[in-house]
Backbone as CSV, one residue per row, in Angstrom:
resi,resn,N_x,N_y,N_z,CA_x,CA_y,CA_z,C_x,C_y,C_z
1,UNK,-257.087,-17.601,-56.810,-256.687,-18.455,-55.731,-255.536,-19.378,-56.138
2,UNK,-255.526,-19.945,-57.352,-254.401,-20.809,-57.723,-253.062,-20.071,-57.728
3,UNK,-253.062,-18.784,-58.059,-251.808,-18.041,-58.073,-251.281,-17.880,-56.650
4,UNK,-252.170,-17.717,-55.676,-251.761,-17.606,-54.284,-251.153,-18.920,-53.791
5,UNK,-251.740,-20.016,-54.175,-251.191,-21.325,-53.810,-249.825,-21.520,-54.459
6,UNK,-249.698,-21.144,-55.735,-248.418,-21.272,-56.430,-247.338,-20.433,-55.754
7,UNK,-247.654,-19.195,-55.413,-246.669,-18.318,-54.758,-246.276,-18.880,-53.394
8,UNK,-247.241,-19.387,-52.655,-246.946,-19.961,-51.340,-246.043,-21.185,-51.456
9,UNK,-246.357,-22.070,-52.395,-245.532,-23.266,-52.570,-244.140,-22.922,-53.084
10,UNK,-244.047,-21.951,-53.990,-242.746,-21.531,-54.501,-241.892,-20.942,-53.379
11,UNK,-242.495,-20.122,-52.527,-241.767,-19.522,-51.406,-241.302,-20.587,-50.420
12,UNK,-242.161,-21.525,-50.118,-241.791,-22.610,-49.213,-240.649,-23.436,-49.789
13,UNK,-240.748,-23.791,-51.051,-239.694,-24.562,-51.705,-238.388,-23.764,-51.780
14,UNK,-238.501,-22.460,-51.998,-237.326,-21.592,-52.058,-236.583,-21.596,-50.718
15,UNK,-237.319,-21.517,-49.622,-236.673,-21.541,-48.306,-236.090,-22.906,-47.981
16,UNK,-236.754,-23.977,-48.400,-236.206,-25.315,-48.180,-234.877,-25.462,-48.912
17,UNK,-234.824,-25.009,-50.158,-233.573,-25.081,-50.928,-232.514,-24.180,-50.305
18,UNK,-232.900,-22.979,-49.863,-231.950,-22.061,-49.230,-231.338,-22.686,-47.979
19,UNK,-232.161,-23.281,-47.126,-231.641,-23.873,-45.896,-230.823,-25.125,-46.184
20,UNK,-231.210,-25.894,-47.194,-230.452,-27.095,-47.541,-229.065,-26.735,-48.062
21,UNK,-229.011,-25.794,-48.989,-227.719,-25.379,-49.535,-226.914,-24.631,-48.475
22,UNK,-227.589,-23.836,-47.665,-226.912,-23.109,-46.588,-226.252,-24.027,-45.588
23,UNK,-226.859,-25.158,-45.310,-226.237,-26.104,-44.380,-225.003,-26.763,-44.992
24,UNK,-224.948,-26.825,-46.325,-223.799,-27.434,-47.002,-222.634,-26.453,-47.162
25,UNK,-222.933,-25.179,-47.495,-221.852,-24.232,-47.791,-221.533,-23.321,-46.613
26,UNK,-222.342,-23.306,-45.589,-222.067,-22.517,-44.400,-222.893,-21.249,-44.334
27,UNK,-223.041,-20.745,-43.125,-223.884,-19.586,-42.876,-223.320,-18.324,-43.504
28,UNK,-222.021,-18.064,-43.325,-221.426,-16.834,-43.837,-221.488,-16.768,-45.362
29,UNK,-221.181,-17.862,-46.013,-221.233,-17.891,-47.485,-222.664,-17.690,-47.979
30,UNK,-223.604,-18.316,-47.307,-225.011,-18.160,-47.691,-225.462,-16.715,-47.517
31,UNK,-225.110,-16.102,-46.400,-225.481,-14.701,-46.171,-224.847,-13.788,-47.211
32,UNK,-223.587,-14.024,-47.557,-222.921,-13.200,-48.571,-223.589,-13.349,-49.932
33,UNK,-223.967,-14.567,-50.289,-224.652,-14.785,-51.570,-226.017,-14.107,-51.592
34,UNK,-226.771,-14.239,-50.515,-228.107,-13.629,-50.454,-228.000,-12.109,-50.492
35,UNK,-227.071,-11.544,-49.721,-226.899,-10.092,-49.725,-226.373,-9.594,-51.070
36,UNK,-225.441,-10.331,-51.673,-224.898,-9.929,-52.980,-225.957,-9.906,-54.066
37,UNK,-226.783,-10.939,-54.126,-227.843,-10.945,-55.138,-228.903,-9.899,-54.819
38,UNK,-229.111,-9.615,-53.534,-230.069,-8.567,-53.162,-229.616,-7.193,-53.632
39,UNK,-228.337,-6.875,-53.433,-227.821,-5.586,-53.897,-227.799,-5.511,-55.422
40,UNK,-227.474,-6.635,-56.068,-227.499,-6.656,-57.540,-228.918,-6.426,-58.052
41,UNK,-229.906,-7.028,-57.404,-231.303,-6.820,-57.797,-231.755,-5.393,-57.584
42,UNK,-231.348,-4.787,-56.475,-231.702,-3.396,-56.207,-231.089,-2.461,-57.256
43,UNK,-229.826,-2.702,-57.578,-229.155,-1.895,-58.609,-229.860,-2.056,-59.959
44,UNK,-230.229,-3.287,-60.285,-230.893,-3.559,-61.561,-232.246,-2.870,-61.633
45,UNK,-233.006,-2.903,-60.565,-234.317,-2.255,-60.568,-234.155,-0.750,-60.784
46,UNK,-233.211,-0.136,-60.114,-233.013,1.308,-60.264,-232.563,1.651,-61.678
47,UNK,-231.598,0.913,-62.201,-231.047,1.211,-63.528,-232.064,0.943,-64.634
48,UNK,-232.677,-0.209,-64.608,-233.600,-0.590,-65.675,-234.908,0.175,-65.596
49,UNK,-235.333,0.543,-64.420,-236.559,1.340,-64.302,-236.414,2.682,-64.995
50,UNK,-235.281,3.332,-64.799,-235.045,4.632,-65.429,-234.886,4.488,-66.936
51,UNK,-234.112,3.486,-67.376,-233.892,3.334,-68.818,-235.169,2.892,-69.541
52,UNK,-235.965,2.055,-68.912,-237.231,1.643,-69.521,-238.179,2.822,-69.637
53,UNK,-238.213,3.660,-68.616,-239.056,4.849,-68.666,-238.608,5.774,-69.802
54,UNK,-237.296,5.918,-69.995,-236.782,6.776,-71.069,-237.136,6.196,-72.447
55,UNK,-236.973,4.886,-72.632,-237.313,4.256,-73.912,-238.806,4.350,-74.191
56,UNK,-239.608,4.177,-73.151,-241.058,4.275,-73.308,-241.456,5.688,-73.714
57,UNK,-240.863,6.666,-73.095,-241.159,8.059,-73.432,-240.775,8.360,-74.878
58,UNK,-239.620,7.858,-75.338,-239.194,8.081,-76.725,-240.186,7.473,-77.704
59,UNK,-240.617,6.251,-77.438,-241.576,5.602,-78.337,-242.907,6.334,-78.348
60,UNK,-243.345,6.826,-77.200,-244.622,7.539,-77.146,-244.519,8.878,-77.860
61,UNK,-243.378,9.553,-77.753,-243.198,10.814,-78.463,-243.152,10.596,-79.972
62,UNK,-242.698,9.420,-80.399,-242.674,9.097,-81.822,-244.046,8.630,-82.318
63,UNK,-245.013,8.524,-81.411,-246.362,8.119,-81.793,-246.537,6.620,-81.893
64,UNK,-245.651,5.850,-81.289,-245.730,4.388,-81.336,-246.142,3.852,-79.976
65,UNK,-246.687,2.638,-79.990,-247.027,1.982,-78.735,-245.776,1.322,-78.166
66,UNK,-245.435,1.587,-76.921,-244.211,1.032,-76.331,-244.428,-0.322,-75.664
67,UNK,-245.155,-1.216,-76.299,-245.508,-2.477,-75.650,-244.290,-3.358,-75.390
68,UNK,-243.378,-3.473,-76.354,-242.222,-4.337,-76.131,-241.306,-3.767,-75.062
69,UNK,-241.170,-2.452,-75.015,-240.342,-1.834,-73.981,-240.953,-2.042,-72.596
70,UNK,-242.273,-1.939,-72.524,-242.926,-2.128,-71.233,-242.804,-3.571,-70.756
71,UNK,-242.969,-4.536,-71.664,-242.819,-5.938,-71.275,-241.394,-6.250,-70.851
72,UNK,-240.427,-5.749,-71.618,-239.028,-5.985,-71.275,-238.689,-5.332,-69.944
73,UNK,-239.117,-4.107,-69.762,-238.858,-3.419,-68.503,-239.515,-4.108,-67.324
74,UNK,-240.738,-4.573,-67.517,-241.435,-5.279,-66.440,-240.709,-6.572,-66.085
75,UNK,-240.227,-7.289,-67.108,-239.500,-8.532,-66.843,-238.188,-8.251,-66.120
76,UNK,-237.488,-7.194,-66.519,-236.230,-6.863,-65.861,-236.456,-6.411,-64.420
77,UNK,-237.477,-5.639,-64.189,-237.776,-5.198,-62.824,-238.245,-6.383,-61.972
78,UNK,-239.037,-7.263,-62.562,-239.469,-8.471,-61.854,-238.271,-9.343,-61.526
79,UNK,-237.345,-9.466,-62.480,-236.122,-10.244,-62.234,-235.290,-9.626,-61.130
80,UNK,-235.188,-8.304,-61.119,-234.457,-7.639,-60.049,-235.108,-7.837,-58.696
81,UNK,-236.439,-7.807,-58.669,-237.154,-8.038,-57.408,-236.944,-9.470,-56.919
82,UNK,-236.910,-10.420,-57.847,-236.646,-11.804,-57.445,-235.227,-11.971,-56.943
83,UNK,-234.285,-11.218,-57.517,-232.911,-11.281,-57.019,-232.812,-10.707,-55.602
84,UNK,-233.668,-9.759,-55.280,-233.659,-9.185,-53.930,-234.254,-10.139,-52.902
85,UNK,-235.095,-11.046,-53.322,-235.715,-11.993,-52.398,-234.674,-13.005,-51.932
86,UNK,-234.714,-13.377,-50.664,-233.732,-14.357,-50.184,-234.110,-15.764,-50.639
87,UNK,-233.261,-16.365,-51.397,-233.494,-17.729,-51.849,-232.811,-17.984,-53.172
88,UNK,-232.431,-19.230,-53.385,-231.702,-19.585,-54.592,-232.625,-19.848,-55.774
89,UNK,-233.825,-20.362,-55.525,-234.767,-20.566,-56.631,-235.251,-19.232,-57.190
90,UNK,-235.551,-18.292,-56.316,-235.980,-16.975,-56.786,-234.837,-16.284,-57.529
91,UNK,-233.583,-16.509,-57.087,-232.444,-15.949,-57.809,-232.316,-16.565,-59.200
92,UNK,-232.577,-17.858,-59.318,-232.488,-18.516,-60.625,-233.553,-17.982,-61.581
93,UNK,-234.773,-17.801,-61.086,-235.840,-17.253,-61.940,-235.540,-15.796,-62.273
94,UNK,-234.998,-15.049,-61.304,-234.620,-13.657,-61.549,-233.533,-13.547,-62.603
95,UNK,-232.542,-14.429,-62.555,-231.498,-14.427,-63.587,-232.066,-14.801,-64.948
96,UNK,-233.038,-15.697,-64.963,-233.673,-16.063,-66.235,-234.404,-14.865,-66.841
97,UNK,-234.930,-13.994,-66.001,-235.593,-12.781,-66.506,-234.593,-11.801,-67.109
98,UNK,-233.326,-11.920,-66.751,-232.300,-11.015,-67.257,-231.730,-11.450,-68.603
99,UNK,-231.787,-12.734,-68.894,-231.229,-13.266,-70.138,-232.254,-13.055,-71.253
100,UNK,-231.864,-12.347,-72.336,-232.851,-12.014,-73.383,-233.536,-13.223,-74.009
101,UNK,-232.819,-14.291,-74.311,-233.471,-15.446,-74.947,-234.430,-16.134,-73.982
102,UNK,-234.063,-16.217,-72.719,-234.967,-16.809,-71.730,-236.189,-15.920,-71.519
103,UNK,-235.970,-14.612,-71.563,-237.070,-13.668,-71.407,-238.059,-13.808,-72.567
104,UNK,-237.559,-13.953,-73.793,-238.446,-14.139,-74.949,-239.229,-15.443,-74.833
105,UNK,-238.565,-16.480,-74.329,-239.245,-17.760,-74.128,-240.359,-17.626,-73.086
106,UNK,-240.100,-16.862,-72.029,-241.134,-16.623,-71.016,-242.308,-15.846,-71.601
107,UNK,-242.014,-14.826,-72.445,-243.089,-14.057,-73.074,-243.952,-14.957,-73.945
108,UNK,-243.311,-15.842,-74.713,-244.083,-16.754,-75.570,-244.942,-17.702,-74.740
109,UNK,-244.385,-18.207,-73.640,-245.147,-19.115,-72.783,-246.319,-18.396,-72.135
110,UNK,-246.100,-17.187,-71.654,-247.197,-16.433,-71.044,-248.261,-16.056,-72.062
111,UNK,-247.831,-15.720,-73.278,-248.790,-15.407,-74.340,-249.621,-16.636,-74.677
112,UNK,-248.969,-17.793,-74.782,-249.676,-19.028,-75.094,-250.673,-19.361,-73.987
113,UNK,-250.245,-19.214,-72.736,-251.157,-19.489,-71.625,-252.321,-18.506,-71.604
114,UNK,-252.036,-17.242,-71.900,-253.096,-16.237,-71.935,-254.094,-16.494,-73.044
115,UNK,-253.605,-16.858,-74.229,-254.510,-17.160,-75.334,-255.317,-18.412,-75.057
116,UNK,-254.707,-19.392,-74.430,-255.413,-20.616,-74.097,-256.525,-20.326,-73.085
117,UNK,-256.247,-19.463,-72.125,-257.242,-19.109,-71.123,-258.385,-18.323,-71.743
118,UNK,-258.059,-17.385,-72.641,-259.098,-16.594,-73.307,-259.964,-17.493,-74.175
119,UNK,-259.348,-18.434,-74.891,-260.116,-19.349,-75.732,-261.021,-20.232,-74.876
120,UNK,-260.555,-20.651,-73.727,-261.376,-21.458,-72.828,-262.542,-20.674,-72.263
121,UNK,-262.344,-19.382,-72.015,-263.428,-18.562,-71.496,-264.484,-18.307,-72.554
122,UNK,-264.082,-18.185,-73.816,-265.055,-17.938,-74.872,-265.914,-19.164,-75.129
123,UNK,-265.379,-20.338,-74.879,-266.159,-21.550,-75.088,-266.916,-21.958,-73.832
124,UNK,-266.688,-21.247,-72.747,-267.295,-21.591,-71.469,-268.742,-21.167,-71.367
125,UNK,-269.260,-21.191,-70.151,-270.680,-20.900,-69.954,-271.057,-19.452,-70.234
126,UNK,-270.111,-18.531,-70.235,-270.475,-17.136,-70.484,-270.926,-16.918,-71.918
127,UNK,-270.404,-17.702,-72.862,-270.805,-17.549,-74.258,-272.215,-18.088,-74.484
128,UNK,-272.599,-19.113,-73.773,-273.945,-19.675,-73.920,-274.764,-19.285,-72.698
129,UNK,-275.034,-18.019,-72.588,-275.768,-17.509,-71.433,-277.258,-17.791,-71.595
130,UNK,-277.998,-17.363,-70.604,-279.443,-17.595,-70.646,-280.114,-16.745,-71.709
131,UNK,-279.456,-15.661,-72.150,-280.016,-14.786,-73.174,-279.094,-14.777,-74.388
132,UNK,-279.124,-15.821,-75.214,-278.179,-15.893,-76.327,-278.396,-14.813,-77.376
133,UNK,-279.651,-14.381,-77.616,-279.880,-13.352,-78.625,-279.254,-12.029,-78.209
134,UNK,-279.337,-11.718,-76.931,-278.743,-10.473,-76.447,-277.221,-10.524,-76.578
135,UNK,-276.637,-11.693,-76.297,-275.183,-11.842,-76.432,-274.777,-11.703,-77.897
136,UNK,-275.527,-12.323,-78.795,-275.196,-12.228,-80.217,-275.377,-10.802,-80.723
137,UNK,-276.408,-10.108,-80.263,-276.620,-8.725,-80.688,-275.489,-7.826,-80.218
138,UNK,-275.015,-8.035,-78.989,-273.911,-7.200,-78.504,-272.635,-7.516,-79.265
139,UNK,-272.437,-8.779,-79.666,-271.254,-9.138,-80.456,-271.318,-8.513,-81.843
140,UNK,-272.491,-8.581,-82.483,-272.588,-8.062,-83.849,-272.530,-6.544,-83.874
141,UNK,-273.045,-5.880,-82.838,-273.003,-4.422,-82.841,-271.580,-3.908,-82.669
142,UNK,-270.725,-4.678,-82.023,-269.343,-4.256,-81.866,-268.579,-4.410,-83.177
143,UNK,-269.002,-5.300,-84.030,-268.275,-5.570,-85.267,-268.828,-4.786,-86.451
144,UNK,-270.014,-4.186,-86.340,-270.637,-3.523,-87.473,-269.995,-2.185,-87.819
145,UNK,-269.355,-1.531,-86.891,-268.754,-0.242,-87.181,-269.131,0.788,-86.142
146,UNK,-269.141,2.050,-86.538,-269.416,3.101,-85.547,-270.855,3.064,-85.061
147,UNK,-271.015,3.522,-83.850,-272.341,3.615,-83.242,-272.827,5.043,-83.410
148,UNK,-274.044,5.177,-83.934,-274.593,6.512,-84.136,-275.210,7.012,-82.842
149,UNK,-275.082,8.314,-82.615,-275.663,8.904,-81.426,-275.375,10.387,-81.381
150,UNK,-275.892,11.045,-80.367,-275.687,12.482,-80.194,-274.520,12.701,-79.246
151,UNK,-273.781,13.743,-79.532,-272.660,14.131,-78.693,-272.899,15.551,-78.224
152,UNK,-272.829,15.749,-76.940,-273.009,17.081,-76.373,-271.731,17.449,-75.650
153,UNK,-271.135,18.546,-76.070,-269.918,19.015,-75.438,-270.253,19.680,-74.118
154,UNK,-269.381,19.586,-73.163,-269.620,20.233,-71.876,-269.442,21.742,-71.972
155,UNK,-268.775,22.208,-73.026,-268.572,23.633,-73.210,-269.825,24.315,-73.750
156,UNK,-270.673,23.566,-74.439,-271.874,24.136,-75.023,-272.958,24.288,-73.964
157,UNK,-273.766,25.322,-74.076,-274.906,25.407,-73.147,-275.925,24.329,-73.519
158,UNK,-276.687,23.854,-72.567,-277.672,22.807,-72.866,-278.724,23.290,-73.864
159,UNK,-279.091,22.411,-74.788,-280.116,22.739,-75.779,-281.505,22.553,-75.184
160,UNK,-282.383,23.469,-75.586,-283.777,23.320,-75.126,-284.562,22.639,-76.233
161,UNK,-285.437,21.805,-75.821,-286.225,21.040,-76.804,-287.595,21.590,-76.950
């Protein structure tokens, strides 16, 4: 729910800034700027989507995880989508997604926020549930190593006991 409120407030503020600046620079100039950034965002999404897919495929064929390529591609596509949105604030955030140093700063901030949220959840009420022994047993069984059990292939006929 907080993300929905944030998006709503950001959109409202974006339109307020768009109309305020539009009244100062004129309707035609505002329309040209909005359309120009929209076409630039569309071009960026098409170009970066294909190149990110190619880089991801190369890393996967080499047997590596393409996590940095996926994050970079997602940020570039998100930036392009923000450039397509009508508004000057969304254009500013979209341009920030295109600049590599700003993009790295955003990744660090999101990582920090994600780790902070995960740490808060581990200390929250879910860790001290009504059945603490069961929670501790499930935690220790995940850390002890492999789980022993029987494996039955679907290709094998069922065994009779």
